[in-house]
mmCIF file of C-alpha atoms in Angstrom:
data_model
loop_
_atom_site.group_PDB
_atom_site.id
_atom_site.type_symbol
_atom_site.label_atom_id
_atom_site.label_comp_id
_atom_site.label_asym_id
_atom_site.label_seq_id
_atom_site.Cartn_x
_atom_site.Cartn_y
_atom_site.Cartn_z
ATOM 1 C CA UNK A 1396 29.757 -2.713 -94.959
ATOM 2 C CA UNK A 1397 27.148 -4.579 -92.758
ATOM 3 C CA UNK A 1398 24.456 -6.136 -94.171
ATOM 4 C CA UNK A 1399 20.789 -5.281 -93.444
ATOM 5 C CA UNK A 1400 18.644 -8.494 -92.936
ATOM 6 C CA UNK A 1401 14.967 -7.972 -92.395
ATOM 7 C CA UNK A 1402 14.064 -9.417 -88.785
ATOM 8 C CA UNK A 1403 10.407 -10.451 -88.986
ATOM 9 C CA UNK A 1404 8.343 -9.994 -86.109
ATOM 10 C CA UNK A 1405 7.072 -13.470 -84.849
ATOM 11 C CA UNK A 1406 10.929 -14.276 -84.487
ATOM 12 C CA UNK A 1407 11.821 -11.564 -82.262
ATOM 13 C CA UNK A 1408 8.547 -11.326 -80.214
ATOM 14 C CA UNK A 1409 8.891 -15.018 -79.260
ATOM 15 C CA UNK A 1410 12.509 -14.409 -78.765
ATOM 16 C CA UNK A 1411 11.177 -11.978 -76.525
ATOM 17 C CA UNK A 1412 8.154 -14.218 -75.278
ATOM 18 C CA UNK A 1413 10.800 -17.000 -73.778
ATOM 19 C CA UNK A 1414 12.467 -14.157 -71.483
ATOM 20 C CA UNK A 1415 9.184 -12.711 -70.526
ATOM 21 C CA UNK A 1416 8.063 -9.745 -72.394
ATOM 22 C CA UNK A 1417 4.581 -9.701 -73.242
ATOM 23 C CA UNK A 1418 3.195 -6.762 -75.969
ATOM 24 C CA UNK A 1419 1.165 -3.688 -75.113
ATOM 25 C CA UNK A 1420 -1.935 -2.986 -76.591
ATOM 26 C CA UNK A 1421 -1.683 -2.262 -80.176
ATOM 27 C CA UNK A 1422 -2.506 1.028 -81.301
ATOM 28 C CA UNK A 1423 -3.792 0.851 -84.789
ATOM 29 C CA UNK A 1424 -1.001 1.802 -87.129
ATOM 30 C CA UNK A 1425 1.643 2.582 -84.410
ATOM 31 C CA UNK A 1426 4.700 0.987 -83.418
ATOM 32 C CA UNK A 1427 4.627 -2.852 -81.486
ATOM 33 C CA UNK A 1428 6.424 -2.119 -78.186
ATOM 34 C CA UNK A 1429 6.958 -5.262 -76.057
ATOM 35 C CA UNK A 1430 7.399 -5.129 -72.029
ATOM 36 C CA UNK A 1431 8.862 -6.971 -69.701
ATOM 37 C CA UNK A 1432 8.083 -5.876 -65.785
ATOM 38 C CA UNK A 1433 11.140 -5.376 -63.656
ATOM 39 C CA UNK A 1434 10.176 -4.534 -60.131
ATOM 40 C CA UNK A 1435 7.359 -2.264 -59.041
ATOM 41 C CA UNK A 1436 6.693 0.140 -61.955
ATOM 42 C CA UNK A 1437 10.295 0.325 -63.940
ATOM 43 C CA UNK A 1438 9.702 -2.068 -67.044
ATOM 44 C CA UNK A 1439 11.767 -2.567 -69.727
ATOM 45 C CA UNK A 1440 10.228 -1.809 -72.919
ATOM 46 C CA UNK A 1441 11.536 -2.651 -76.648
ATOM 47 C CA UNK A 1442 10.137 -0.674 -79.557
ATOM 48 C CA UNK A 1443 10.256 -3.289 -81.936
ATOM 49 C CA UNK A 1444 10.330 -0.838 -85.630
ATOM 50 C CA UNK A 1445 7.312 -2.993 -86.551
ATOM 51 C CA UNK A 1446 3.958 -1.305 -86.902
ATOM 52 C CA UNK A 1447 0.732 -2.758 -85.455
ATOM 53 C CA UNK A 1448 -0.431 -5.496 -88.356
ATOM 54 C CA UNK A 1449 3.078 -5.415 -90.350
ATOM 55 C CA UNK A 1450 4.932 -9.033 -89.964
ATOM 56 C CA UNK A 1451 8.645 -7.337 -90.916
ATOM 57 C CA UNK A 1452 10.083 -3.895 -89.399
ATOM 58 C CA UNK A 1453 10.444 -1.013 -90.847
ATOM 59 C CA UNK A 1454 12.110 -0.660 -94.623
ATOM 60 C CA UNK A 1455 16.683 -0.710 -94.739
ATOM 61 C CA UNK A 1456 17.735 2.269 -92.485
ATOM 62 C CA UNK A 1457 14.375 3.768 -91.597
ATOM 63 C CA UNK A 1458 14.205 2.969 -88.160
ATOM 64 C CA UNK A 1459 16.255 0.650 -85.521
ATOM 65 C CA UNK A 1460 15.096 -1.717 -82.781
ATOM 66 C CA UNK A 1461 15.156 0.395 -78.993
ATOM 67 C CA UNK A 1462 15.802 -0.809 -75.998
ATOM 68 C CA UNK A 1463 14.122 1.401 -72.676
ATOM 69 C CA UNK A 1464 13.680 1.568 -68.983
ATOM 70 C CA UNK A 1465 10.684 3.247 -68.059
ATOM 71 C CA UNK A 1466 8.790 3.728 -64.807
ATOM 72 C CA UNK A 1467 5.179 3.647 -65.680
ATOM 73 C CA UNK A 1468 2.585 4.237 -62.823
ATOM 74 C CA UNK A 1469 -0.876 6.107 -62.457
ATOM 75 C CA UNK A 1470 -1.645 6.069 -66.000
ATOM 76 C CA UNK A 1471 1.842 7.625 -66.970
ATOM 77 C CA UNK A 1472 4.722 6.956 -68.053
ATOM 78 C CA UNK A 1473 8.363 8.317 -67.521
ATOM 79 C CA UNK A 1474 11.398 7.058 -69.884
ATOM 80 C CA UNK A 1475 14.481 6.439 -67.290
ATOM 81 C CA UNK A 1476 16.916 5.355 -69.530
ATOM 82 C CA UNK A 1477 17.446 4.117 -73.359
ATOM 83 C CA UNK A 1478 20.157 1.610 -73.933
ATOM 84 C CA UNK A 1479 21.946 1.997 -77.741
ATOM 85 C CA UNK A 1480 19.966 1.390 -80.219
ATOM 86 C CA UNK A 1481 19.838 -2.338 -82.645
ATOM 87 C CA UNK A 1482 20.951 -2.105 -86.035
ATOM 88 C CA UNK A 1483 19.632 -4.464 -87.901
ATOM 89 C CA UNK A 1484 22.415 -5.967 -89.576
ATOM 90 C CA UNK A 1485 24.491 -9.004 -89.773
ATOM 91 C CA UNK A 1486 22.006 -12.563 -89.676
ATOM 92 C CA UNK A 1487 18.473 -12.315 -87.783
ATOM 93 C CA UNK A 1488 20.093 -14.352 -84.845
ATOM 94 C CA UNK A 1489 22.808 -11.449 -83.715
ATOM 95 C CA UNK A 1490 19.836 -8.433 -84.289
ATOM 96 C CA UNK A 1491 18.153 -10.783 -81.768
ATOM 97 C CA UNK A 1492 21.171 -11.703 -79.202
ATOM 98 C CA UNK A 1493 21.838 -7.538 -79.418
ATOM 99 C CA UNK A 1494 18.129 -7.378 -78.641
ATOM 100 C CA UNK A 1495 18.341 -9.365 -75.322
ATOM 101 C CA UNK A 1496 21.547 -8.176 -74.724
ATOM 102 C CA UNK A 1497 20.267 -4.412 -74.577
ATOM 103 C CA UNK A 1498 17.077 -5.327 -72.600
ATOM 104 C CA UNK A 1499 19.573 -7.481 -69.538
ATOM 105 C CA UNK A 1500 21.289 -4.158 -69.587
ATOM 106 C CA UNK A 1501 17.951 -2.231 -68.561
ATOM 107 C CA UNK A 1502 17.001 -4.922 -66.881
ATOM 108 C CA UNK A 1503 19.878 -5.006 -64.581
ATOM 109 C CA UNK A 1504 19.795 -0.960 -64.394
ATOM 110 C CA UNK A 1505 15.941 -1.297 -62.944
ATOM 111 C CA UNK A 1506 17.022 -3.886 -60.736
ATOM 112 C CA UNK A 1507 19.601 -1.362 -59.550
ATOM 113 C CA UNK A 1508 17.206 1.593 -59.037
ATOM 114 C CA UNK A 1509 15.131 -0.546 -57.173
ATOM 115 C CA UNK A 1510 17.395 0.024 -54.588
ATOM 116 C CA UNK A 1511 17.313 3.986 -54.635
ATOM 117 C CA UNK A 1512 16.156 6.302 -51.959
ATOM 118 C CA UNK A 1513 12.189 6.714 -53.236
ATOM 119 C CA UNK A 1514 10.282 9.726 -53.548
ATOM 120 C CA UNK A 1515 7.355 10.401 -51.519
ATOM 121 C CA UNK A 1516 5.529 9.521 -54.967
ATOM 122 C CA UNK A 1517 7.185 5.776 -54.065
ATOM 123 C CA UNK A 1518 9.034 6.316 -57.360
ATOM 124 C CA UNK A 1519 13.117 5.380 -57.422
ATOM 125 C CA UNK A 1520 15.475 9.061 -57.210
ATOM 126 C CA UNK A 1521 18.308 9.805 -59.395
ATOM 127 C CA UNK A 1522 21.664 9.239 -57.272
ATOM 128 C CA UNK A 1523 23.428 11.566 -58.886
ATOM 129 C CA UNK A 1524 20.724 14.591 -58.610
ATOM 130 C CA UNK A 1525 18.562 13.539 -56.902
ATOM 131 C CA UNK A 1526 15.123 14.032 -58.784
ATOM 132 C CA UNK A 1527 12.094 11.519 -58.989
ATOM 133 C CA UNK A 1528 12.146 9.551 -62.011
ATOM 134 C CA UNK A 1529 8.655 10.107 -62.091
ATOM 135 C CA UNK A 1530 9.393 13.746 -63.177
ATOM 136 C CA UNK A 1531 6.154 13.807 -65.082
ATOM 137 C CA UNK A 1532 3.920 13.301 -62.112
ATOM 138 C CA UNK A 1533 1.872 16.814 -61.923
ATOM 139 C CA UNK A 1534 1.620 15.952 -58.252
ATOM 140 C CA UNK A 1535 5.007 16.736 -57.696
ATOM 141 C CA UNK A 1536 6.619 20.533 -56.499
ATOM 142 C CA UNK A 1537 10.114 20.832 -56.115
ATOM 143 C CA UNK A 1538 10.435 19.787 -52.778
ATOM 144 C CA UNK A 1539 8.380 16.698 -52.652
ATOM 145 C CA UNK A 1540 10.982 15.233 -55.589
ATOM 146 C CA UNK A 1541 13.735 15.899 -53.027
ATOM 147 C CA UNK A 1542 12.269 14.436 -50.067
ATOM 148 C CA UNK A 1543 14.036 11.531 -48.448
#
């Protein structure tokens, strides 16, 4: 069975800090998400199972480390895409290759999008259906998300 290690937090954010990612505001008693800007507004985001103040993540099994792509613009914020999540098991070094191994994934996704049709919003469209990613966006009706 693996083993659970306990990654503490100033070894993964400056993990993260080398390729980029910078943290979000801290809401007091909430989870530390970290961000990393792809192009435009898609970012990848990792929600790091730390809370705001804590130096180690969350107790054995309570929570893993997630990997997103979101597309955050106008004060909102639209998940795209989650990548599988980090178990933290096995030494603090592979939780933290996984880690960057997830967020090049998302990274290379956005970087993908980027080269999408766009909605009249300006946000990237789903190839497959053809909806804004910004589905959130109270601006939009039905026709303006399929707009060319």
């Amino acid at each position: 069975m693996p083993r659970y290690v306990v990654v503490p937090f100033d070894t993964l954010s400056a993990a993260l800090a080398i390729k980029g990612f910078t943290q979000l505001p801290a809401r007091a008693g909430k989870e530390v998400v970290l961000t990393r800007p792809v192009k435009g507004s898609l970012h990848v985001r990792v929600w790091t199972s730390t809370k705001d103040g804590q130096a180690e993540a969350a107790a054995c099994g309570a929570d893993a480390i997630r990997v997103t792509l979101v597309y955050a613009a106008g004060g909102r914020t639209s998940g795209v895409a989650s990548a599988t999540k980090v178990l933290r098991t096995g030494t603090v070094e592979t939780v933290i290759e996984r880690v960057l191994a997830r967020a090049r994934e998302m990274w290379q996704l956005g970087a993908r999008m980027e080269a999408l049709p766009k909605c009249l919003c300006g946000a990237p469209k789903y190839l497959d259906s053809g909806s804004c990613v910004d589905r959130r966006n109270p601006e939009h009706g039905r026709n303006m998300a399929k707009a060319s």
